[in-house]
PDB file of C-alpha atoms in Angstrom:
ATOM      1  CA  UNK A  11      -0.367 -31.649  17.709  1.00  0.00           C
ATOM      2  CA  UNK A  12       3.373 -30.748  16.079  1.00  0.00           C
ATOM      3  CA  UNK A  13       5.351 -28.546  18.217  1.00  0.00           C
ATOM      4  CA  UNK A  14       6.234 -25.493  16.534  1.00  0.00           C
ATOM      5  CA  UNK A  15       9.733 -25.400  15.043  1.00  0.00           C
ATOM      6  CA  UNK A  16      12.282 -23.136  17.169  1.00  0.00           C
ATOM      7  CA  UNK A  17      13.938 -21.700  14.360  1.00  0.00           C
ATOM      8  CA  UNK A  18      10.610 -21.038  12.279  1.00  0.00           C
ATOM      9  CA  UNK A  19      10.930 -17.010  11.728  1.00  0.00           C
ATOM     10  CA  UNK A  20       7.208 -17.138  10.406  1.00  0.00           C
ATOM     11  CA  UNK A  21       5.756 -16.855  13.487  1.00  0.00           C
ATOM     12  CA  UNK A  22       4.708 -13.764  13.567  1.00  0.00           C
ATOM     13  CA  UNK A  23       3.197 -10.517  11.692  1.00  0.00           C
ATOM     14  CA  UNK A  24       3.600 -10.372   8.106  1.00  0.00           C
ATOM     15  CA  UNK A  25       5.481 -13.636   7.683  1.00  0.00           C
ATOM     16  CA  UNK A  26       3.126 -15.417   9.519  1.00  0.00           C
ATOM     17  CA  UNK A  27      -0.261 -14.380   7.713  1.00  0.00           C
ATOM     18  CA  UNK A  28       2.259 -15.440   4.287  1.00  0.00           C
ATOM     19  CA  UNK A  29       2.266 -18.694   5.594  1.00  0.00           C
ATOM     20  CA  UNK A  30      -1.067 -19.251   6.811  1.00  0.00           C
ATOM     21  CA  UNK A  31      -2.537 -18.014   3.344  1.00  0.00           C
ATOM     22  CA  UNK A  32       0.284 -19.459   1.241  1.00  0.00           C
ATOM     23  CA  UNK A  33       1.148 -16.135  -0.222  1.00  0.00           C
ATOM     24  CA  UNK A  34       3.724 -17.175  -2.209  1.00  0.00           C
ATOM     25  CA  UNK A  35       1.186 -19.404  -4.562  1.00  0.00           C
ATOM     26  CA  UNK A  36      -0.691 -16.677  -5.429  1.00  0.00           C
ATOM     27  CA  UNK A  37       1.332 -16.583  -8.545  1.00  0.00           C
ATOM     28  CA  UNK A  38      -0.543 -19.294  -9.903  1.00  0.00           C
ATOM     29  CA  UNK A  39      -3.900 -16.661  -9.440  1.00  0.00           C
ATOM     30  CA  UNK A  40      -1.695 -13.557 -11.179  1.00  0.00           C
ATOM     31  CA  UNK A  41      -0.153 -15.530 -14.010  1.00  0.00           C
ATOM     32  CA  UNK A  42      -3.663 -16.563 -15.373  1.00  0.00           C
ATOM     33  CA  UNK A  43      -5.057 -13.203 -14.493  1.00  0.00           C
ATOM     34  CA  UNK A  44      -2.393 -11.174 -16.050  1.00  0.00           C
ATOM     35  CA  UNK A  45      -2.484 -13.340 -19.115  1.00  0.00           C
ATOM     36  CA  UNK A  46      -5.973 -13.296 -19.622  1.00  0.00           C
ATOM     37  CA  UNK A  47      -5.668  -9.454 -19.942  1.00  0.00           C
ATOM     38  CA  UNK A  48      -2.597 -10.114 -22.454  1.00  0.00           C
ATOM     39  CA  UNK A  49      -5.054 -12.098 -24.815  1.00  0.00           C
ATOM     40  CA  UNK A  50      -8.033  -9.565 -24.113  1.00  0.00           C
ATOM     41  CA  UNK A  51      -5.232  -6.892 -25.640  1.00  0.00           C
ATOM     42  CA  UNK A  52      -4.093  -9.301 -28.257  1.00  0.00           C
ATOM     43  CA  UNK A  53      -7.794  -9.715 -29.662  1.00  0.00           C
ATOM     44  CA  UNK A  54      -7.896  -5.721 -30.235  1.00  0.00           C
ATOM     45  CA  UNK A  55      -9.218  -5.037 -26.910  1.00  0.00           C
ATOM     46  CA  UNK A  56      -7.726  -2.109 -24.470  1.00  0.00           C
ATOM     47  CA  UNK A  57      -6.447  -3.148 -20.894  1.00  0.00           C
ATOM     48  CA  UNK A  58      -8.614  -1.296 -18.180  1.00  0.00           C
ATOM     49  CA  UNK A  59      -5.751  -1.311 -15.252  1.00  0.00           C
ATOM     50  CA  UNK A  60      -8.973  -0.492 -12.573  1.00  0.00           C
ATOM     51  CA  UNK A  61     -10.729  -3.490 -13.985  1.00  0.00           C
ATOM     52  CA  UNK A  62      -8.186  -5.844 -14.174  1.00  0.00           C
ATOM     53  CA  UNK A  63      -6.903  -4.594 -10.581  1.00  0.00           C
ATOM     54  CA  UNK A  64     -10.237  -5.748  -9.307  1.00  0.00           C
ATOM     55  CA  UNK A  65      -9.901  -8.881 -11.390  1.00  0.00           C
ATOM     56  CA  UNK A  66      -6.683  -9.828  -9.586  1.00  0.00           C
ATOM     57  CA  UNK A  67      -8.171  -9.012  -5.780  1.00  0.00           C
ATOM     58  CA  UNK A  68     -10.974 -10.450  -5.983  1.00  0.00           C
ATOM     59  CA  UNK A  69      -9.194 -13.672  -7.520  1.00  0.00           C
ATOM     60  CA  UNK A  70      -6.482 -13.371  -4.806  1.00  0.00           C
ATOM     61  CA  UNK A  71      -9.229 -13.493  -2.081  1.00  0.00           C
ATOM     62  CA  UNK A  72     -10.622 -16.294  -3.319  1.00  0.00           C
ATOM     63  CA  UNK A  73      -7.643 -18.234  -3.864  1.00  0.00           C
ATOM     64  CA  UNK A  74      -6.785 -17.436   0.065  1.00  0.00           C
ATOM     65  CA  UNK A  75     -10.430 -18.657   0.763  1.00  0.00           C
ATOM     66  CA  UNK A  76      -9.305 -22.073  -1.156  1.00  0.00           C
ATOM     67  CA  UNK A  77      -5.774 -22.083   0.389  1.00  0.00           C
ATOM     68  CA  UNK A  78      -7.068 -21.469   3.924  1.00  0.00           C
ATOM     69  CA  UNK A  79     -10.278 -24.035   3.584  1.00  0.00           C
ATOM     70  CA  UNK A  80      -7.968 -26.662   1.957  1.00  0.00           C
ATOM     71  CA  UNK A  81      -5.717 -26.568   5.295  1.00  0.00           C
ATOM     72  CA  UNK A  82      -8.643 -26.540   7.596  1.00  0.00           C
ATOM     73  CA  UNK A  83     -10.300 -29.729   6.159  1.00  0.00           C
ATOM     74  CA  UNK A  84      -7.158 -31.620   5.868  1.00  0.00           C
ATOM     75  CA  UNK A  85      -6.597 -30.810   9.500  1.00  0.00           C
ATOM     76  CA  UNK A  86     -10.157 -32.227  10.427  1.00  0.00           C
ATOM     77  CA  UNK A  87     -10.122 -35.376   8.381  1.00  0.00           C
ATOM     78  CA  UNK A  88      -6.159 -36.091   9.814  1.00  0.00           C
ATOM     79  CA  UNK A  89      -4.465 -35.865   6.289  1.00  0.00           C
ATOM     80  CA  UNK A  90      -2.173 -33.039   7.342  1.00  0.00           C
ATOM     81  CA  UNK A  91      -1.215 -34.897  10.654  1.00  0.00           C
ATOM     82  CA  UNK A  92      -0.809 -38.018   9.366  1.00  0.00           C
ATOM     83  CA  UNK A  93       1.576 -36.747   6.635  1.00  0.00           C
ATOM     84  CA  UNK A  94       4.783 -36.447   8.717  1.00  0.00           C
ATOM     85  CA  UNK A  95       7.448 -38.166   6.085  1.00  0.00           C
ATOM     86  CA  UNK A  96       6.938 -36.133   2.915  1.00  0.00           C
ATOM     87  CA  UNK A  97       6.147 -32.290   3.532  1.00  0.00           C
ATOM     88  CA  UNK A  98       7.580 -30.058   0.896  1.00  0.00           C
ATOM     89  CA  UNK A  99       6.559 -26.703  -0.515  1.00  0.00           C
ATOM     90  CA  UNK A 100       3.732 -28.277  -2.945  1.00  0.00           C
ATOM     91  CA  UNK A 101       2.509 -30.855  -0.672  1.00  0.00           C
ATOM     92  CA  UNK A 102       1.456 -31.381   3.190  1.00  0.00           C
ATOM     93  CA  UNK A 103      -0.240 -27.894   3.143  1.00  0.00           C
ATOM     94  CA  UNK A 104       1.026 -25.231   5.101  1.00  0.00           C
ATOM     95  CA  UNK A 105       1.360 -26.842   8.485  1.00  0.00           C
ATOM     96  CA  UNK A 106       0.512 -23.773  10.351  1.00  0.00           C
ATOM     97  CA  UNK A 107      -2.523 -25.242  12.284  1.00  0.00           C
ATOM     98  CA  UNK A 108      -0.389 -28.403  13.014  1.00  0.00           C
ATOM     99  CA  UNK A 109       2.721 -25.775  14.325  1.00  0.00           C
ATOM    100  CA  UNK A 110       0.123 -23.740  16.095  1.00  0.00           C
ATOM    101  CA  UNK A 111       0.450 -20.791  14.414  1.00  0.00           C
ATOM    102  CA  UNK A 112      -3.540 -20.750  13.903  1.00  0.00           C
ATOM    103  CA  UNK A 113      -6.211 -22.494  15.250  1.00  0.00           C
ATOM    104  CA  UNK A 114      -8.482 -24.670  13.232  1.00  0.00           C
ATOM    105  CA  UNK A 115     -11.391 -22.333  13.678  1.00  0.00           C
ATOM    106  CA  UNK A 116      -9.319 -19.087  13.121  1.00  0.00           C
ATOM    107  CA  UNK A 117      -8.261 -20.724   9.808  1.00  0.00           C
ATOM    108  CA  UNK A 118     -11.952 -21.538   8.968  1.00  0.00           C
ATOM    109  CA  UNK A 119     -12.754 -17.719   9.904  1.00  0.00           C
ATOM    110  CA  UNK A 120      -9.869 -16.409   7.341  1.00  0.00           C
ATOM    111  CA  UNK A 121     -11.470 -18.722   4.836  1.00  0.00           C
ATOM    112  CA  UNK A 122     -14.949 -17.598   4.876  1.00  0.00           C
ATOM    113  CA  UNK A 123     -13.888 -14.025   5.023  1.00  0.00           C
ATOM    114  CA  UNK A 124     -11.542 -14.292   2.230  1.00  0.00           C
ATOM    115  CA  UNK A 125     -14.439 -16.060   0.191  1.00  0.00           C
ATOM    116  CA  UNK A 126     -16.884 -13.197   1.082  1.00  0.00           C
ATOM    117  CA  UNK A 127     -14.176 -10.277   0.449  1.00  0.00           C
ATOM    118  CA  UNK A 128     -13.499 -11.828  -3.240  1.00  0.00           C
ATOM    119  CA  UNK A 129     -17.480 -12.275  -3.609  1.00  0.00           C
ATOM    120  CA  UNK A 130     -17.842  -8.738  -2.673  1.00  0.00           C
ATOM    121  CA  UNK A 131     -15.265  -7.365  -4.689  1.00  0.00           C
ATOM    122  CA  UNK A 132     -16.419  -9.327  -7.738  1.00  0.00           C
ATOM    123  CA  UNK A 133     -19.850  -7.752  -7.593  1.00  0.00           C
ATOM    124  CA  UNK A 134     -18.656  -4.698  -9.530  1.00  0.00           C
ATOM    125  CA  UNK A 135     -17.433  -7.202 -12.204  1.00  0.00           C
ATOM    126  CA  UNK A 136     -20.490  -9.064 -12.577  1.00  0.00           C
ATOM    127  CA  UNK A 137     -22.091  -5.586 -13.446  1.00  0.00           C
ATOM    128  CA  UNK A 138     -18.941  -5.168 -16.132  1.00  0.00           C
ATOM    129  CA  UNK A 139     -19.600  -8.598 -17.783  1.00  0.00           C
ATOM    130  CA  UNK A 140     -22.611 -10.295 -16.781  1.00  0.00           C
ATOM    131  CA  UNK A 141     -23.707 -13.680 -15.828  1.00  0.00           C
ATOM    132  CA  UNK A 142     -20.906 -15.262 -17.369  1.00  0.00           C
ATOM    133  CA  UNK A 143     -18.671 -13.735 -14.548  1.00  0.00           C
ATOM    134  CA  UNK A 144     -20.901 -15.575 -12.220  1.00  0.00           C
ATOM    135  CA  UNK A 145     -21.001 -18.580 -13.768  1.00  0.00           C
ATOM    136  CA  UNK A 146     -17.526 -18.858 -13.826  1.00  0.00           C
ATOM    137  CA  UNK A 147     -16.798 -17.495 -10.093  1.00  0.00           C
ATOM    138  CA  UNK A 148     -19.222 -20.484  -9.062  1.00  0.00           C
ATOM    139  CA  UNK A 149     -17.346 -23.094 -10.756  1.00  0.00           C
ATOM    140  CA  UNK A 150     -14.139 -21.562  -9.201  1.00  0.00           C
ATOM    141  CA  UNK A 151     -15.625 -21.050  -5.703  1.00  0.00           C
ATOM    142  CA  UNK A 152     -17.435 -24.612  -5.427  1.00  0.00           C
ATOM    143  CA  UNK A 153     -14.312 -26.371  -6.745  1.00  0.00           C
ATOM    144  CA  UNK A 154     -12.033 -24.968  -4.482  1.00  0.00           C
ATOM    145  CA  UNK A 155     -14.333 -25.358  -1.680  1.00  0.00           C
ATOM    146  CA  UNK A 156     -15.180 -28.945  -2.547  1.00  0.00           C
ATOM    147  CA  UNK A 157     -11.214 -29.891  -3.427  1.00  0.00           C
ATOM    148  CA  UNK A 158     -11.143 -30.645   0.270  1.00  0.00           C
ATOM    149  CA  UNK A 159     -14.209 -30.304   1.804  1.00  0.00           C
ATOM    150  CA  UNK A 160     -16.824 -33.464   2.381  1.00  0.00           C
ATOM    151  CA  UNK A 161     -19.064 -34.935   0.902  1.00  0.00           C
ATOM    152  CA  UNK A 162     -17.111 -34.863  -2.670  1.00  0.00           C
ATOM    153  CA  UNK A 163     -13.013 -34.104  -1.512  1.00  0.00           C
ATOM    154  CA  UNK A 164     -12.181 -33.875  -4.770  1.00  0.00           C
ATOM    155  CA  UNK A 165      -8.698 -34.024  -3.804  1.00  0.00           C
ATOM    156  CA  UNK A 166      -8.955 -37.501  -2.967  1.00  0.00           C
ATOM    157  CA  UNK A 167     -10.440 -38.712  -6.130  1.00  0.00           C
ATOM    158  CA  UNK A 168      -7.314 -39.858  -8.416  1.00  0.00           C
ATOM    159  CA  UNK A 169      -6.513 -37.335 -10.388  1.00  0.00           C
ATOM    160  CA  UNK A 170      -9.709 -35.350 -10.606  1.00  0.00           C
ATOM    161  CA  UNK A 171      -8.233 -32.350  -8.026  1.00  0.00           C
ATOM    162  CA  UNK A 172      -5.293 -32.167 -10.104  1.00  0.00           C
ATOM    163  CA  UNK A 173      -7.883 -31.732 -13.481  1.00  0.00           C
ATOM    164  CA  UNK A 174      -9.634 -28.829 -11.055  1.00  0.00           C
ATOM    165  CA  UNK A 175      -6.479 -26.947 -10.293  1.00  0.00           C
ATOM    166  CA  UNK A 176      -5.788 -27.035 -13.880  1.00  0.00           C
ATOM    167  CA  UNK A 177      -8.928 -25.871 -15.312  1.00  0.00           C
ATOM    168  CA  UNK A 178      -9.284 -23.461 -12.400  1.00  0.00           C
ATOM    169  CA  UNK A 179      -5.758 -21.728 -12.709  1.00  0.00           C
ATOM    170  CA  UNK A 180      -5.895 -22.159 -16.531  1.00  0.00           C
ATOM    171  CA  UNK A 181      -9.015 -22.124 -18.961  1.00  0.00           C
ATOM    172  CA  UNK A 182     -11.343 -20.719 -16.536  1.00  0.00           C
ATOM    173  CA  UNK A 183      -9.339 -17.782 -14.742  1.00  0.00           C
ATOM    174  CA  UNK A 184      -7.828 -16.489 -18.165  1.00  0.00           C
ATOM    175  CA  UNK A 185     -11.335 -17.090 -19.763  1.00  0.00           C
ATOM    176  CA  UNK A 186     -12.702 -14.905 -16.830  1.00  0.00           C
ATOM    177  CA  UNK A 187     -10.102 -12.206 -16.710  1.00  0.00           C
ATOM    178  CA  UNK A 188     -10.474 -11.717 -20.833  1.00  0.00           C
ATOM    179  CA  UNK A 189     -14.205 -11.643 -19.796  1.00  0.00           C
ATOM    180  CA  UNK A 190     -13.692  -8.972 -17.783  1.00  0.00           C
ATOM    181  CA  UNK A 191     -11.460  -6.947 -19.918  1.00  0.00           C
ATOM    182  CA  UNK A 192     -13.711  -7.379 -23.048  1.00  0.00           C
ATOM    183  CA  UNK A 193     -17.139  -7.809 -22.057  1.00  0.00           C
ATOM    184  CA  UNK A 194     -17.466 -11.216 -23.699  1.00  0.00           C
ATOM    185  CA  UNK A 195     -16.744 -14.688 -23.589  1.00  0.00           C
ATOM    186  CA  UNK A 196     -13.948 -15.543 -25.696  1.00  0.00           C
ATOM    187  CA  UNK A 197     -14.152 -19.151 -26.591  1.00  0.00           C
ATOM    188  CA  UNK A 198     -10.636 -18.512 -27.460  1.00  0.00           C
ATOM    189  CA  UNK A 199      -9.411 -17.881 -24.133  1.00  0.00           C
ATOM    190  CA  UNK A 200     -10.339 -20.877 -22.898  1.00  0.00           C
ATOM    191  CA  UNK A 201      -8.108 -22.655 -25.560  1.00  0.00           C
ATOM    192  CA  UNK A 202      -5.387 -20.174 -24.558  1.00  0.00           C
ATOM    193  CA  UNK A 203      -5.628 -20.932 -20.981  1.00  0.00           C
ATOM    194  CA  UNK A 204      -5.091 -24.304 -21.528  1.00  0.00           C
ATOM    195  CA  UNK A 205      -0.789 -24.484 -21.515  1.00  0.00           C
ATOM    196  CA  UNK A 206      -1.192 -21.968 -18.412  1.00  0.00           C
TER     197      UNK A 206
END
């Protein structure tokens, strides 16, 4: 195990949890959800701030669940421990298990709780916009879980992991946000989400 860096300020409190959850990367959820609301407005629908807030909170918890599960399975597979040479903000995970900030078991617990919270918060969204919310959510959760979880481990399949990230944080999340605002699945939202 890698010893904690004595100069690391992220060992306690809020900073620790930001590092464990990879909170700075939650902007990758914030942007497509807000963009989806803007697309809905452009299509002539009003923006419901309460529904937007629920969408953001649910999506953030699902993203945290994905991030922490990714760290857990990368730890279990030995991928993070093996990566000692190329550690940067966009590769190598949070390194919080390797640096002793959280145990692997606690990381798995954080992931499961985050997925549960994201799902429970999404229940009103399901009543608002119907079964398409469930379908989009199921695709997002399944691809998030199996990004690094066996047996599929999409991240290790030559570009498939990157493709899933692009689809989830682009067209699917934008379309989901539009769906929550409008109550209908707008196919133009899928196209609008491609550059996101």
